[in-house]
Amino acid sequence: MEVEEHQLWGFLEKLYLNFGYDFRDYARASLKRRICHYLQLKKINSLHELWETIESNELALEQMIQEISVTVTEMFRDPTFFKSLNKHVIPRLKTYPFFKVWVAGCATGEEVYTIAIILKEAGLLERSIIYATDINQHSLKRASDGIFPIDSMKNYIANYQQYGGLGEFSQYYSAKYNAVMMNKDLSKNIVFAPHNLAVDHVFNEFELIICRNVLIYFNQNLQNKVINLFYQSLCDFGYLGLGSKESLLFTDKRKNFVEIDRKEKLFMKS
């Protein structure tokens, strides 16, 4: 199914003006693919028909947002990033009596629990609060529940071992039937909340912000806006972690961050 550019823009504009979901500055090609996939999935023939469906049906709206939001993630994804975080950032966090972490665009929460495990193994979880935010309410609910498919564990265990975890990964969850539930002591210091990086503002000050593999779905204008948001949200000498294909190079704040690890995209606010 083909969607014309002007039709897509009109649909995104109405979506923002009526519901506050702002996808206007998302990378257009990948967003169009996800919307077309959703139209085919639901056997909807046009964006006009889709609008009529979601305009008066909150559940249909939530289902669409869930589908076109990016939610692909895994625990300890890119283990070398977390090795670098452990080497460069954890020692600094140990100097704070209390600190705050923001996992922005947390999707279904795998990266949030990754951070919680790292902090627990460093003896820092009790001295921290982790804010986990996403635009997708359905994903946030799954993250808050802390229940994941048992089929994923083999990959997560391998990632954890490559990272250099201190124990057995199985100590952090209990398995039942075809699912696992993460231990409640990991989530007691986590706050799950909706936040839209495209339109929402600073809501706290953080010592560490993690936002990996989210900016690649934004156009340059929105990437710049979000990096400015992160800059304003970080304390002095706070840390920012991005995804392997993401960069500060073309943003206004590129000179306001120091590269801590160029390969792993770990930065410090200067």
Coordinates of C-alpha atoms in Angstrom, one line a residue:
M1 CA 0.0 0.0 0.0
E2 CA 1.4 3.4 -1.0
V3 CA 0.9 6.6 1.1
E4 CA 1.5 10.0 -0.5
E5 CA 3.7 12.4 1.3
H6 CA 1.1 15.1 1.7
Q7 CA -1.4 12.6 3.0
L8 CA 1.1 11.4 5.6
W9 CA 1.9 15.0 6.7
G10 CA -1.8 15.8 7.0
F11 CA -2.4 12.7 9.1
L12 CA 0.6 13.4 11.4
E13 CA -0.5 17.0 11.9
K14 CA -4.0 16.0 12.9
L15 CA -2.6 13.3 15.2
Y16 CA -0.5 16.0 17.0
L17 CA -3.2 18.7 17.2
N18 CA -5.9 16.3 18.4
F19 CA -4.0 13.9 20.6
G20 CA -0.6 15.4 21.3
Y21 CA 1.4 12.6 19.8
D22 CA 4.1 14.3 17.7
F23 CA 5.6 12.1 15.0
R24 CA 6.1 15.0 12.5
D25 CA 9.9 15.0 13.0
Y26 CA 10.4 11.3 12.9
A27 CA 12.6 10.0 10.1
R28 CA 10.0 9.9 7.3
A29 CA 11.0 6.7 5.5
S30 CA 10.9 4.3 8.5
L31 CA 7.8 6.0 9.9
K32 CA 6.0 5.5 6.6
R33 CA 7.0 1.9 6.5
R34 CA 5.5 1.3 10.0
I35 CA 2.3 3.1 9.2
C36 CA 1.8 1.2 5.9
H37 CA 2.5 -2.1 7.8
Y38 CA -0.2 -1.1 10.3
L39 CA -2.7 -0.3 7.5
Q40 CA -2.1 -3.8 6.0
L41 CA -2.2 -5.5 9.3
K42 CA -5.6 -4.0 10.1
K43 CA -6.9 -4.2 6.5
I44 CA -7.4 -0.4 6.4
N45 CA -7.5 1.1 2.9
S46 CA -6.3 4.7 3.6
L47 CA -5.1 7.2 6.1
H48 CA -8.5 8.8 6.0
E49 CA -10.1 5.5 7.0
L50 CA -7.5 5.1 9.8
W51 CA -8.3 8.6 11.1
E52 CA -12.0 7.8 11.3
T53 CA -11.1 4.6 13.2
I54 CA -8.9 6.2 15.8
E55 CA -10.7 9.6 16.1
S56 CA -13.5 8.1 18.3
N57 CA -11.9 4.9 19.6
E58 CA -9.2 5.3 22.3
L59 CA -8.2 1.6 22.1
A60 CA -7.7 1.8 18.4
L61 CA -5.5 4.9 18.9
E62 CA -3.4 3.1 21.5
Q63 CA -3.0 0.1 19.3
M64 CA -1.8 2.3 16.4
I65 CA 0.7 4.2 18.7
Q66 CA 2.0 0.9 19.9
E67 CA 2.6 -0.3 16.4
I68 CA 4.3 2.8 15.0
S69 CA 6.4 3.4 18.1
V70 CA 9.7 1.7 18.1
T71 CA 9.9 -1.0 20.8
V72 CA 12.8 -3.3 19.7
T73 CA 15.1 -3.8 22.7
E74 CA 16.9 -6.5 24.8
M75 CA 18.7 -6.7 28.1
F76 CA 22.4 -5.9 28.0
R77 CA 22.1 -5.1 24.3
D78 CA 25.6 -4.2 23.0
P79 CA 27.4 -5.6 26.1
T80 CA 30.5 -3.5 25.4
F81 CA 28.5 -0.3 26.0
F82 CA 27.6 -1.4 29.5
K83 CA 31.2 -2.5 30.1
S84 CA 32.2 1.1 29.3
L85 CA 29.4 2.5 31.5
N86 CA 30.7 0.3 34.3
K87 CA 34.3 1.4 33.8
H88 CA 33.7 5.2 33.3
V89 CA 30.5 6.2 35.0
I90 CA 29.8 3.8 37.9
P91 CA 32.9 5.0 39.8
R92 CA 31.7 8.6 39.5
L93 CA 28.2 7.7 40.6
K94 CA 29.7 6.1 43.7
T95 CA 30.8 9.6 44.8
Y96 CA 27.1 10.7 45.2
P97 CA 25.1 10.0 48.3
F98 CA 22.0 9.8 46.0
F99 CA 21.6 10.1 42.2
K100 CA 19.0 10.0 39.5
V101 CA 19.1 8.1 36.2
W102 CA 16.7 8.7 33.2
V103 CA 16.2 5.9 30.7
A104 CA 14.4 7.8 27.9
G105 CA 12.4 5.9 25.3
C106 CA 12.6 2.8 27.5
A107 CA 10.2 0.7 25.4
T108 CA 9.3 -2.5 27.2
G109 CA 11.9 -2.0 29.9
E110 CA 14.7 -4.4 29.1
E111 CA 17.3 -1.6 29.3
V112 CA 15.8 -0.3 32.5
Y113 CA 16.3 -3.6 34.2
T114 CA 19.8 -3.8 32.8
I115 CA 20.7 -0.5 34.5
A116 CA 19.0 -1.7 37.7
I117 CA 21.1 -4.9 37.7
I118 CA 24.4 -2.9 37.0
L119 CA 23.6 -0.6 39.9
K120 CA 22.7 -3.5 42.2
E121 CA 25.9 -5.2 41.5
A122 CA 27.8 -2.0 42.2
G123 CA 25.9 -1.6 45.5
L124 CA 24.3 1.6 44.2
L125 CA 20.6 0.6 43.6
E126 CA 19.5 1.7 47.0
R127 CA 21.1 5.2 46.5
S128 CA 19.4 5.8 43.2
I129 CA 16.1 6.4 41.5
I130 CA 15.6 5.4 37.9
Y131 CA 13.0 7.2 35.8
A132 CA 11.9 5.1 32.8
T133 CA 9.8 6.9 30.3
D134 CA 8.3 6.2 26.9
I135 CA 5.6 7.6 24.6
N136 CA 3.9 4.2 24.4
Q137 CA 1.6 3.5 27.3
H138 CA 1.3 -0.2 26.4
S139 CA 5.1 -0.6 26.4
L140 CA 5.3 1.2 29.8
K141 CA 2.7 -1.2 31.3
R142 CA 4.8 -4.2 30.1
A143 CA 7.9 -2.6 31.5
S144 CA 6.3 -2.0 34.8
D145 CA 5.0 -5.5 35.0
G146 CA 8.5 -6.8 34.4
I147 CA 7.4 -10.0 32.7
F148 CA 9.3 -11.2 29.6
P149 CA 9.2 -14.2 27.3
I150 CA 11.4 -17.1 28.6
D151 CA 12.6 -17.6 25.0
S152 CA 14.5 -14.3 25.3
M153 CA 16.5 -15.4 28.3
K154 CA 19.2 -17.4 26.4
N155 CA 20.2 -14.2 24.5
Y156 CA 20.0 -12.0 27.6
I157 CA 22.2 -14.5 29.6
A158 CA 24.8 -14.4 26.8
N159 CA 24.7 -10.6 26.8
Y160 CA 25.1 -10.5 30.6
Q161 CA 28.0 -12.9 30.5
Q162 CA 29.7 -10.9 27.7
Y163 CA 29.2 -7.7 29.8
G164 CA 31.0 -9.4 32.7
G165 CA 28.2 -9.7 35.2
L166 CA 29.2 -10.7 38.7
G167 CA 26.8 -13.6 39.3
E168 CA 24.2 -15.8 37.6
F169 CA 21.7 -13.9 35.5
S170 CA 19.0 -16.3 36.7
Q171 CA 19.2 -14.8 40.2
Y172 CA 17.4 -11.7 38.9
Y173 CA 14.2 -13.4 37.8
S174 CA 11.8 -16.2 38.5
A175 CA 10.5 -18.5 35.7
K176 CA 7.0 -19.8 35.3
Y177 CA 5.6 -21.6 32.3
N178 CA 6.7 -19.6 29.2
A179 CA 7.6 -16.3 31.0
V180 CA 9.9 -14.8 33.5
M181 CA 9.2 -12.1 36.1
M182 CA 12.0 -9.8 37.1
N183 CA 12.6 -9.6 40.9
K184 CA 10.7 -6.9 42.7
D185 CA 13.8 -5.6 44.4
L186 CA 15.0 -4.4 41.0
S187 CA 12.0 -2.3 40.3
K188 CA 11.3 -0.7 43.7
N189 CA 13.5 2.2 42.8
I190 CA 12.1 2.6 39.3
V191 CA 9.5 5.2 38.3
F192 CA 7.7 4.3 35.1
A193 CA 6.0 7.3 33.5
P194 CA 4.8 8.6 30.1
H195 CA 7.0 11.2 28.4
N196 CA 7.1 12.3 24.8
L197 CA 10.6 13.4 23.7
A198 CA 9.1 15.3 20.8
V199 CA 6.9 17.7 22.9
D200 CA 7.5 17.3 26.6
H201 CA 10.0 19.3 28.7
V202 CA 12.6 18.9 31.4
F203 CA 11.1 17.3 34.5
N204 CA 14.1 16.6 36.8
E205 CA 17.9 16.8 37.0
F206 CA 19.9 13.7 36.3
E207 CA 23.4 12.4 36.9
L208 CA 23.0 9.9 34.0
I209 CA 20.7 9.8 30.9
I210 CA 20.5 6.7 28.7
C211 CA 18.7 7.0 25.4
R212 CA 20.0 4.3 23.0
N213 CA 18.7 3.6 19.5
V214 CA 15.9 6.1 19.7
L215 CA 17.4 9.2 18.0
I216 CA 18.0 7.2 14.8
Y217 CA 14.2 7.3 14.2
F218 CA 14.1 11.1 14.4
N219 CA 15.0 13.6 11.8
Q220 CA 17.9 16.1 12.4
N221 CA 15.6 18.8 13.7
L222 CA 14.1 16.5 16.4
Q223 CA 17.5 15.0 17.2
N224 CA 18.8 18.4 17.9
K225 CA 15.8 19.3 20.1
V226 CA 16.1 16.1 22.1
I227 CA 19.8 16.6 22.7
N228 CA 19.1 20.1 24.0
L229 CA 16.5 18.6 26.3
F230 CA 19.1 16.1 27.6
Y231 CA 21.6 18.8 28.1
Q232 CA 19.2 20.9 30.2
S233 CA 18.2 17.8 32.2
L234 CA 21.8 16.8 33.1
C235 CA 23.6 18.0 36.1
D236 CA 27.1 19.5 35.6
F237 CA 29.4 16.7 34.5
G238 CA 26.5 14.4 34.1
Y239 CA 26.7 11.5 31.6
L240 CA 24.8 10.7 28.4
G241 CA 24.7 7.3 26.7
L242 CA 23.5 7.0 23.1
G243 CA 23.2 4.1 20.6
S244 CA 26.0 2.9 18.4
K245 CA 24.7 4.6 15.3
E246 CA 23.9 7.9 17.0
S247 CA 26.0 11.0 17.3
L248 CA 26.2 14.5 18.7
L249 CA 28.1 15.7 15.7
F250 CA 25.4 17.7 13.9
T251 CA 23.7 19.1 17.1
D252 CA 23.9 22.5 18.7
K253 CA 25.4 21.0 21.9
R254 CA 28.2 19.0 20.3
K255 CA 30.8 21.3 21.9
N256 CA 29.1 21.1 25.3
F257 CA 29.9 17.4 25.8
V258 CA 33.2 15.6 26.2
E259 CA 33.6 12.2 24.6
I260 CA 34.3 9.6 27.3
D261 CA 34.2 6.7 24.9
R262 CA 33.9 7.5 21.2
K263 CA 33.2 3.9 20.1
E264 CA 30.5 3.3 22.7
K265 CA 28.9 6.8 22.4
L266 CA 29.3 7.8 26.0
F267 CA 29.5 11.5 26.8
M268 CA 29.9 13.9 29.7
K269 CA 28.3 17.3 30.0
S270 CA 31.2 19.8 30.2

